[in-house]
XYZ file of C-alpha atoms in Angstrom:
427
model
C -40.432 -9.325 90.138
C -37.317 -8.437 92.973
C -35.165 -11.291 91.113
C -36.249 -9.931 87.331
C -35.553 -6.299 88.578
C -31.955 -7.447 90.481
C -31.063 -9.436 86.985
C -31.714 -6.167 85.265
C -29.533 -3.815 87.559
C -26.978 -6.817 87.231
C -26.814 -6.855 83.349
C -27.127 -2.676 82.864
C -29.162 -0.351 82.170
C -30.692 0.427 78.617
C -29.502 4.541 79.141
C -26.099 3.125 79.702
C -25.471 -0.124 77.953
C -26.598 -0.958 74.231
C -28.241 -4.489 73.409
C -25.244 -6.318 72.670
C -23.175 -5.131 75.935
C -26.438 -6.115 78.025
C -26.929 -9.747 76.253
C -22.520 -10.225 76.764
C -23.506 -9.446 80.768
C -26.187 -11.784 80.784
C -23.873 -14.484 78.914
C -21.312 -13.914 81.320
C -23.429 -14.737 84.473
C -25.464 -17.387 82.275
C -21.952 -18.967 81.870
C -20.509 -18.819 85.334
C -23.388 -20.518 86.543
C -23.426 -23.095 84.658
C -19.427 -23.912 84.869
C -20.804 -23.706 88.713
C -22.332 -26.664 88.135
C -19.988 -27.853 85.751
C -16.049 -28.347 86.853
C -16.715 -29.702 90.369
C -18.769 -32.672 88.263
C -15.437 -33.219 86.279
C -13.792 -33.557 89.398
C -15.894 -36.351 90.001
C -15.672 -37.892 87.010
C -11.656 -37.850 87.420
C -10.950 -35.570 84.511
C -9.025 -33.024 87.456
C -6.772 -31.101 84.524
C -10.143 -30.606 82.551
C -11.809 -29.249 85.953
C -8.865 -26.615 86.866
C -9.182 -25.794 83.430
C -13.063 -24.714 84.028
C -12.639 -23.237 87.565
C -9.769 -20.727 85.674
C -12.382 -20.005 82.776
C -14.870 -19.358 85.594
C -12.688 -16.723 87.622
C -11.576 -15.020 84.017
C -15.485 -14.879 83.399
C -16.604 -12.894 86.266
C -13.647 -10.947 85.948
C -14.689 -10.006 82.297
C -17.706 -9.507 83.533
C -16.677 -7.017 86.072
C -14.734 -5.287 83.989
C -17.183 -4.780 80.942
C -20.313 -3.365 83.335
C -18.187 -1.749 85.954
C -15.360 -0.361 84.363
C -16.835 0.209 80.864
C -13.871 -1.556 78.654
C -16.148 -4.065 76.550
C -14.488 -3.641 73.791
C -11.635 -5.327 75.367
C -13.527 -7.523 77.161
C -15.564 -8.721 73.942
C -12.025 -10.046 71.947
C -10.749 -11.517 75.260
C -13.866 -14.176 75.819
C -14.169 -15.203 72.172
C -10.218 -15.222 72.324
C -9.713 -17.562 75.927
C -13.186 -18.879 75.196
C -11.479 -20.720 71.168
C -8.424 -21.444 73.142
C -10.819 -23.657 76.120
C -12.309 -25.376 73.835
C -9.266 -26.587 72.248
C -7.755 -27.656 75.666
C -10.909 -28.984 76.703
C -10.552 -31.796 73.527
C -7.638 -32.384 74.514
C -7.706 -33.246 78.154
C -11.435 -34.524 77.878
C -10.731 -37.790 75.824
C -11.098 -35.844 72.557
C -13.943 -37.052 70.428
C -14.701 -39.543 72.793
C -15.499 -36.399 74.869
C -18.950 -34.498 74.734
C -16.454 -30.931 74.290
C -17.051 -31.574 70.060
C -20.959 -30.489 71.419
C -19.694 -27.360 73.049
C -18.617 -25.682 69.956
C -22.388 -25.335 69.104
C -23.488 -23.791 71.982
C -20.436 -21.045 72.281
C -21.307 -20.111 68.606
C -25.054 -19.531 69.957
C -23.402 -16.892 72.543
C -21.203 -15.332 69.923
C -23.699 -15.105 67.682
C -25.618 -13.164 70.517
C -23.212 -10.585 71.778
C -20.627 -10.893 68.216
C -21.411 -7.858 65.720
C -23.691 -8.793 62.501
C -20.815 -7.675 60.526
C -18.048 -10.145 62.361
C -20.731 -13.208 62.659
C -19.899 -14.854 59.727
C -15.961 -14.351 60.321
C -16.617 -15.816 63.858
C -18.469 -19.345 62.361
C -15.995 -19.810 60.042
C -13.203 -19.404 63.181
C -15.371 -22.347 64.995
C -15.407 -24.594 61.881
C -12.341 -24.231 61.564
C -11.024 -25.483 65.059
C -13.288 -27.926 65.394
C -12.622 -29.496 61.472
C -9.095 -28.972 62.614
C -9.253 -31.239 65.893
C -11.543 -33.662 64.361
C -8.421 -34.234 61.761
C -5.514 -34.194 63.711
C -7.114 -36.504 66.305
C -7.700 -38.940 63.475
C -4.438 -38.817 61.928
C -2.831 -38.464 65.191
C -4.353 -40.131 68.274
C -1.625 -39.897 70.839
C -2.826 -35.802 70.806
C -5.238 -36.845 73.302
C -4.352 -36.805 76.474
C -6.964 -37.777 79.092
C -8.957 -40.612 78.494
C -12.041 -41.798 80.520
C -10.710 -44.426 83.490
C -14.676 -46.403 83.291
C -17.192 -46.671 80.290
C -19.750 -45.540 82.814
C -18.084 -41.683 83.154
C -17.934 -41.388 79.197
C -22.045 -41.259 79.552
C -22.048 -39.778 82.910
C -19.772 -36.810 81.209
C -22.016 -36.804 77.879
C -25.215 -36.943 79.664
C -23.826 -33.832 82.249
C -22.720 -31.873 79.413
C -25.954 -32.323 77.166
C -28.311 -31.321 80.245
C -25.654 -28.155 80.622
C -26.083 -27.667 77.105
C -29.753 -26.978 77.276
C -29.992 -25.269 80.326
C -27.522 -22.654 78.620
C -29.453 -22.629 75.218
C -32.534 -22.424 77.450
C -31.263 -19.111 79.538
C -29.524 -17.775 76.521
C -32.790 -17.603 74.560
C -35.019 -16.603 76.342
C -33.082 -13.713 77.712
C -32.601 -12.915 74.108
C -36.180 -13.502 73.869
C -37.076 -11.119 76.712
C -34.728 -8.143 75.135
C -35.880 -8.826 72.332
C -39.621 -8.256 73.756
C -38.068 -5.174 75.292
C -37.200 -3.403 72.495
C -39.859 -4.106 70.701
C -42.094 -2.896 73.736
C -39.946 0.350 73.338
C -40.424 0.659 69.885
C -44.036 0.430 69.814
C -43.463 2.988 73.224
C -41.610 5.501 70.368
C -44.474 4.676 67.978
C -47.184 5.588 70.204
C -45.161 8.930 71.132
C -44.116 9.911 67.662
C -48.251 9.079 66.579
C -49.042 11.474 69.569
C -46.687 13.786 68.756
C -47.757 14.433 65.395
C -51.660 14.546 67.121
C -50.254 17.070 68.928
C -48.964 18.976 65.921
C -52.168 18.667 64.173
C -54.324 19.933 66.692
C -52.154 22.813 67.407
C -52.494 23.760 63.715
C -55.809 23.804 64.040
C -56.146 25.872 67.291
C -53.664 28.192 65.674
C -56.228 28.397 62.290
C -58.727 28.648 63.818
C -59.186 29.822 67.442
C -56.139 32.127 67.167
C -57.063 33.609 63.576
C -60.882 34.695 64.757
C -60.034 36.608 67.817
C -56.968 38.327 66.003
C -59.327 39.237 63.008
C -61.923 40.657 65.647
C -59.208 42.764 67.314
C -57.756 44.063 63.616
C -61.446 45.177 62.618
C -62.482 46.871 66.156
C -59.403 48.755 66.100
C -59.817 49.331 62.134
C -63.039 50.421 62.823
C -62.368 52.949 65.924
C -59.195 54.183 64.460
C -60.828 54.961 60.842
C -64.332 56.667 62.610
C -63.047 57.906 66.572
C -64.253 61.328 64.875
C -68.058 60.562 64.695
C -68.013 58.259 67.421
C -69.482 59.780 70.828
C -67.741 58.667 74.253
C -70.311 55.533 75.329
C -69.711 54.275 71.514
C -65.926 54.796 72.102
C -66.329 52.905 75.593
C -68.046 49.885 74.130
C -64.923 49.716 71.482
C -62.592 49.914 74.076
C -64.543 47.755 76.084
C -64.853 44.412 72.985
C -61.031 45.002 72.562
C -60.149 44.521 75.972
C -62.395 41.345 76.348
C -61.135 39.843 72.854
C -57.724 40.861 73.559
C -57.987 38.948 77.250
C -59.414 35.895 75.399
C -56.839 35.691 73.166
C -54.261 35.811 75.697
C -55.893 32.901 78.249
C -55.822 30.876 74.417
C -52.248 31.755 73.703
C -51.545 30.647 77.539
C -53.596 27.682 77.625
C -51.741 26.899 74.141
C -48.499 27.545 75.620
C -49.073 25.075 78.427
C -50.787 22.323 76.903
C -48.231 22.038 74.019
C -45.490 21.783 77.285
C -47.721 19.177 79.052
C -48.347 17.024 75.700
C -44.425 16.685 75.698
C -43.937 16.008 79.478
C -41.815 19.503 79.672
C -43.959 21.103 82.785
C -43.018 19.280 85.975
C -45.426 17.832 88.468
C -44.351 19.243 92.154
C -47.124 18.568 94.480
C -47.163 20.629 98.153
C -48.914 21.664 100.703
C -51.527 24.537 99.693
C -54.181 26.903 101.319
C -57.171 26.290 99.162
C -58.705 29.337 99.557
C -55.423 31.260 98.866
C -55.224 29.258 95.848
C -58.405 30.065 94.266
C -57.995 33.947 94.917
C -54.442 33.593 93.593
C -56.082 31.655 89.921
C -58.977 34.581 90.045
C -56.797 37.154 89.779
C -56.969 37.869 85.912
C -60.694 36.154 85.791
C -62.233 38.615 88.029
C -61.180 41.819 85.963
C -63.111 39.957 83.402
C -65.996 38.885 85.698
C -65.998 42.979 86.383
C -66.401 44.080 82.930
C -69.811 41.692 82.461
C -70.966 42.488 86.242
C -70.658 39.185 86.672
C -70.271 38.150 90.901
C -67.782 35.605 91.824
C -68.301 34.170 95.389
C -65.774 32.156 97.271
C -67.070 29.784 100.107
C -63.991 27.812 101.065
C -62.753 28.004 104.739
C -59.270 29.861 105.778
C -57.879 26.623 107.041
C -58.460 24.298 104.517
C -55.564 22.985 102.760
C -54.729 20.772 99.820
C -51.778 18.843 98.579
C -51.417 19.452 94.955
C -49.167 21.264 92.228
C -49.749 25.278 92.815
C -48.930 25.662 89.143
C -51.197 23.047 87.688
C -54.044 23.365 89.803
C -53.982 27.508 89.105
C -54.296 26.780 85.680
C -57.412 24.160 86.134
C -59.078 26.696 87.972
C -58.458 30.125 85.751
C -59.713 27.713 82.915
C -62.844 26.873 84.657
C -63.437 30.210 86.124
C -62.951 31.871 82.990
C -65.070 29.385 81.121
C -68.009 30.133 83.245
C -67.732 33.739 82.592
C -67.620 32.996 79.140
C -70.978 31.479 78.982
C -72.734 33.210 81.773
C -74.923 36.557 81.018
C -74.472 39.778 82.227
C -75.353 40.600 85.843
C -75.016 36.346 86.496
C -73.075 34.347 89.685
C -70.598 32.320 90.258
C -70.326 30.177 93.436
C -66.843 28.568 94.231
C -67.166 25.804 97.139
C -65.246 22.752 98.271
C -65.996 19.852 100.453
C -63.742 17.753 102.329
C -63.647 14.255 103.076
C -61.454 10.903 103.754
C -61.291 10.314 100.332
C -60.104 14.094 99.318
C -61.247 17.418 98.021
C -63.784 18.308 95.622
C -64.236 21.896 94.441
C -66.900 22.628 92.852
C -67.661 25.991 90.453
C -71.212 26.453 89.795
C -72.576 28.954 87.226
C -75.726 30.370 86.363
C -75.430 30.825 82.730
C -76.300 29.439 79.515
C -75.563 25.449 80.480
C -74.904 22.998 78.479
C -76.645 19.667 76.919
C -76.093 16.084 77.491
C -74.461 15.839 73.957
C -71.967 18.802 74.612
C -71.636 17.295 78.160
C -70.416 13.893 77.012
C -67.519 15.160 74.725
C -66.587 18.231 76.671
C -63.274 16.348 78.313
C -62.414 14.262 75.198
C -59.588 14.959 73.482
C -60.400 13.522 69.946
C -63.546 15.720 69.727
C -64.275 19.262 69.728
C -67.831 20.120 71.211
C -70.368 20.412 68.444
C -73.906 20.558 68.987
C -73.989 24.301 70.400
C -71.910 26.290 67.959
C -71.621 29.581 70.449
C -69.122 26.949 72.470
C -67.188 26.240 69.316
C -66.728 29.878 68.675
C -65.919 30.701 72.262
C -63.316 28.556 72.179
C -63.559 26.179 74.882
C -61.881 23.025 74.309
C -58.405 23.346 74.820
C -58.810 24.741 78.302
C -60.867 21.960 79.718
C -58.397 18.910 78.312
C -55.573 20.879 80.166
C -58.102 20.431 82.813
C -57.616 17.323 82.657
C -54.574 16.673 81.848
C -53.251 18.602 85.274
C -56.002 16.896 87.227
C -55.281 12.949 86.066
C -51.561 13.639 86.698
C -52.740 14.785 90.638
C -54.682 11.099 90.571
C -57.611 13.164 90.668
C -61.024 13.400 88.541
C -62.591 16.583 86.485
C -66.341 16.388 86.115
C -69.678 18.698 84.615
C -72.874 18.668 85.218
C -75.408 20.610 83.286
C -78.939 21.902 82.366
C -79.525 24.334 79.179
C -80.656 27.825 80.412
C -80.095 26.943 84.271
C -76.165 26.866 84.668
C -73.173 24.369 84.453
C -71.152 23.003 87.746
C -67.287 21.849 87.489
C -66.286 19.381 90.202
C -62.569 19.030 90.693
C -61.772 16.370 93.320
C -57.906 15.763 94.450
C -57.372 12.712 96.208
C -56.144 13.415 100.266
């Protein structure tokens, strides 16, 4: 994994570099190594003009090289290797006993690399180029044999050479493809990555429609008619009727806005826009801070909200995120909790983290409703006063905020006896 991840920082990054730059990097060092190997071995073998030859083409490489990821001119660097690299392989027939020589092989292999860092649209130029040189050599060498110049001094280095120059072959087809291989599995991973995203994305569209249809239209309808209603009769209305008017717009109206928030947010979170910025946070601070707008709420059904959490407790979490989880929860329980009812907010500390935990008194929930309350394909069903209070949205933001804190969101619940939230952040 260090090597893979120092080959990649070698070659460039995808941000910066496009396929073809990346795979001419890779060639580059996939050459120099194996000319590494290569021109000290035609020292050996006594072909010295043939080896200077190779050392020069090395030092031009990793100059290329350099020049292409470090100082951005590929272009440049691009027509100078398939330029020198033509104009090598016609010096290396000559000074490497010609077709004697295992060079004639070479031309395969550097049509492999230009093929995998050459432009679709110049390929076919390129092969032609190759053919063309090597046809070329082939003929004069035939018509003319005093062209060549080297020639091997023992029958012993001709198979020495061939034998060294077809194991270099396929350790350099070998690298070549499979780093092509590996890109190749790379953009395909990213592609499927884009596909997943896009699918989401338009997920994310849907179910936005749908909150917007429907848990956006009702409350705005209920508002329209209440006010309708108290604007068209406020003259034979008497002051308690007036009140409890007053009293269904101002709970709608809060609703609404919590939905419109919640919307707001989880549209930002479903396309990474809200950033995560954990720090160090008094708990109970926190949950006064989220209760704020709940309690006014909590005040209008007489509803008591009790918070048990010790001054010095603190937690390390995002203040943002973790406000939001708790408003959500808060204001869910007042949602389904009677007139007159309780809420108890406590938390428990151990080596393993914090767990709050918000336990209501209210109307509870089954196992049904329990076991789809957090999932994000489906909408609660079997108790249709949750469907039209609109809880849903609020709980997968939940989530959401509480998975990216490596935490966990839990209910448990009995019909007619209460619900209890746990919220656990890891220490």
């Amino acid at each position: 994994m260090m090597f893979r991840q120092k080959w990649l920082n070698l070659i460039g990054n995808k941000e910066e570099f496009s396929l073809e730059k990346r795979v001419f990097h890779g060639v580059c060092l996939i050459t120099s190594l194996v000319l590494l190997i290569s021109f000290p071995a035609n020292f050996f073998l006594g072909l010295i003009i043939f080896g200077y030859v190779l050392l020069v083409v090395l030092i031009l490489l990793l100059i290329l090289f350099y020049f292409s990821r470090y100082r951005s001119h590929s272009k440049a660097t691009f027509a100078i290797y398939v330029s020198f690299m033509s104009m090598v392989l016609v010096v290396g027939y000559l000074f490497n006993c010609g077709i004697d020589g295992p060079v004639i092989l070479i031309f395969a292999i550097t049509f492999v690399i230009l093929a995998a860092i050459v432009q679709k649209k110049h390929l076919l130029f390129w092969m032609l180029f190759q053919l063309f040189i090597a046809y070329a050599l082939l003929y004069l060498e035939y018509h003319y044999p005093d062209i060549i110049i080297i020639h091997y001094e023992k029958r012993s280095f001709r198979f020495l050479d061939t034998a060294l120059t077809i194991g270099i072959l396929l350790l350099t087809i070998y690298l070549t493809i499979r780093y092509l291989k590996i890109n190749y599995r790379q953009q395909q991973d990213l592609s499927n990555k884009k596909n997943e995203e896009l699918a989401k994305a338009n997920a994310t569209k849907d179910k936005l429609f749908s909150i917007i249809s429907h848990d956006l239209r009702s409350p705005f309808n209920a508002l329209i008619g209440l006010s309708q209603m108290l604007k068209e009769n406020q003259d034979e209305l008497d002051e308690a009727e007036k009140e409890d008017f007053v009293n269904a717009i101002y709970e709608t109206s809060t609703k609404t806005f919590y939905l419109l928030q919640n919307l707001l947010e989880w549209s930002l979170s479903q396309t990474n826009e809200i950033q995560f910025s954990p720090q160090e946070i008094n708990l109970k601070q926190l949950v006064n801070d989220a209760l704020s707008m709940p309690l006014e709420v909590a005040k209008s059904k007489e509803i008591e909200i009790e918070v048990i959490i010790p001054e010095n407790q603190f937690i390390v979490a995002d203040k943002n995120m973790m406000e939001t989880v708790l408003r959500n929860i808060v204001s869910n329980a007042i949602k389904f909790t009677e007139s007159q009812g309780e809420i108890i907010i406590t938390s428990h500390i151990d080596n393993k983290g914090t767990t709050l935990k918000v336990a209501d008194n209210g109307i509870g929930m089954t196992e049904a409703t329990l076991s789809t309350l957090f999932d994000q394909n489906t909408i609660p069903v079997p108790q249709e006063i949750i469907i039209d209070r609109g809880m849903g949205l609020g709980l997968m933001l939940c989530k959401d905020f509480v998975e990216r804190h490596e935490g966990k969101i839990w209910a448990e619940s009995d019909p007619g006896k209460g619900t209890t939230f746990y919220i656990f952040i890891k220490k």
